[in-house]
């Protein structure tokens, strides 16, 4: 393998698949080569994403312009020395290994520029969110390269230190899982109403899109306006049951269980104050 490519050293099956699918949903699949994963996963990624799969990481490491780490933390002690003995000094290292500090990576790869990355599984669709921190010797070119490569997955922001990166990583993971539970519940409810798969996907997509556009509104509390129309005892009861099943914090549950209807206004303010800002074109 004399040609240069972007290599991926797998190991964590879930993380490897998420990253590969995220990078190739908009990017050139043949620019990537994955190894150190099961043959079953390698075959699936080749079939679905058209990335190259090799069994031996020594075929990947010296030929990678960019090298991604997606293995488990427990494998670091074994894999890092092997990779360090083969890596080129100009290879950009991007690590997604949870808990693997930049200081440790700098110890094994003192001549390489290093990026530590946190992403959420939404990168699979190319609409994900990620954050990264860089090693002390990382140049502006390395940061630019990281942005160029990672923009295929979605939006990426740079942070100043690893503590901030780990907090963002935990936030992305927890909230992605919470969103998944909500979406799954919405799809189940739609099917119980008799919708087929196509109708269910359309309804859930529109509801989520509408909630994003109206509840997150620049400079105006649209959420309060909408809650006035939805905030009755029946809806509050359903919401209370829903959040209990998701394990939401006690204070949120109590605020729903202690339902108090919004007071009716005898003389409403200027109607313009209550206008919902629809953004169908966004």
Short mmCIF file of C-alpha atoms in Angstrom, two decimals, residues 213-222 277 279 282:
data_model
loop_
_atom_site.label_atom_id
_atom_site.label_comp_id
_atom_site.label_asym_id
_atom_site.label_seq_id
_atom_site.Cartn_x
_atom_site.Cartn_y
_atom_site.Cartn_z
CA UNK A 213 -37.75 25.98 15.15
CA UNK A 214 -40.29 27.31 17.63
CA UNK A 215 -39.01 26.37 21.06
CA UNK A 216 -35.49 27.61 20.38
CA UNK A 217 -36.29 31.12 19.26
CA UNK A 218 -33.82 34.00 19.24
CA UNK A 219 -34.74 36.68 21.74
CA UNK A 220 -38.25 35.45 22.47
CA UNK A 221 -39.69 32.89 24.87
CA UNK A 222 -41.84 31.00 22.39
CA UNK A 277 -41.90 32.86 14.49
CA UNK A 279 -39.09 29.30 9.93
CA UNK A 282 -34.61 27.17 7.38
#
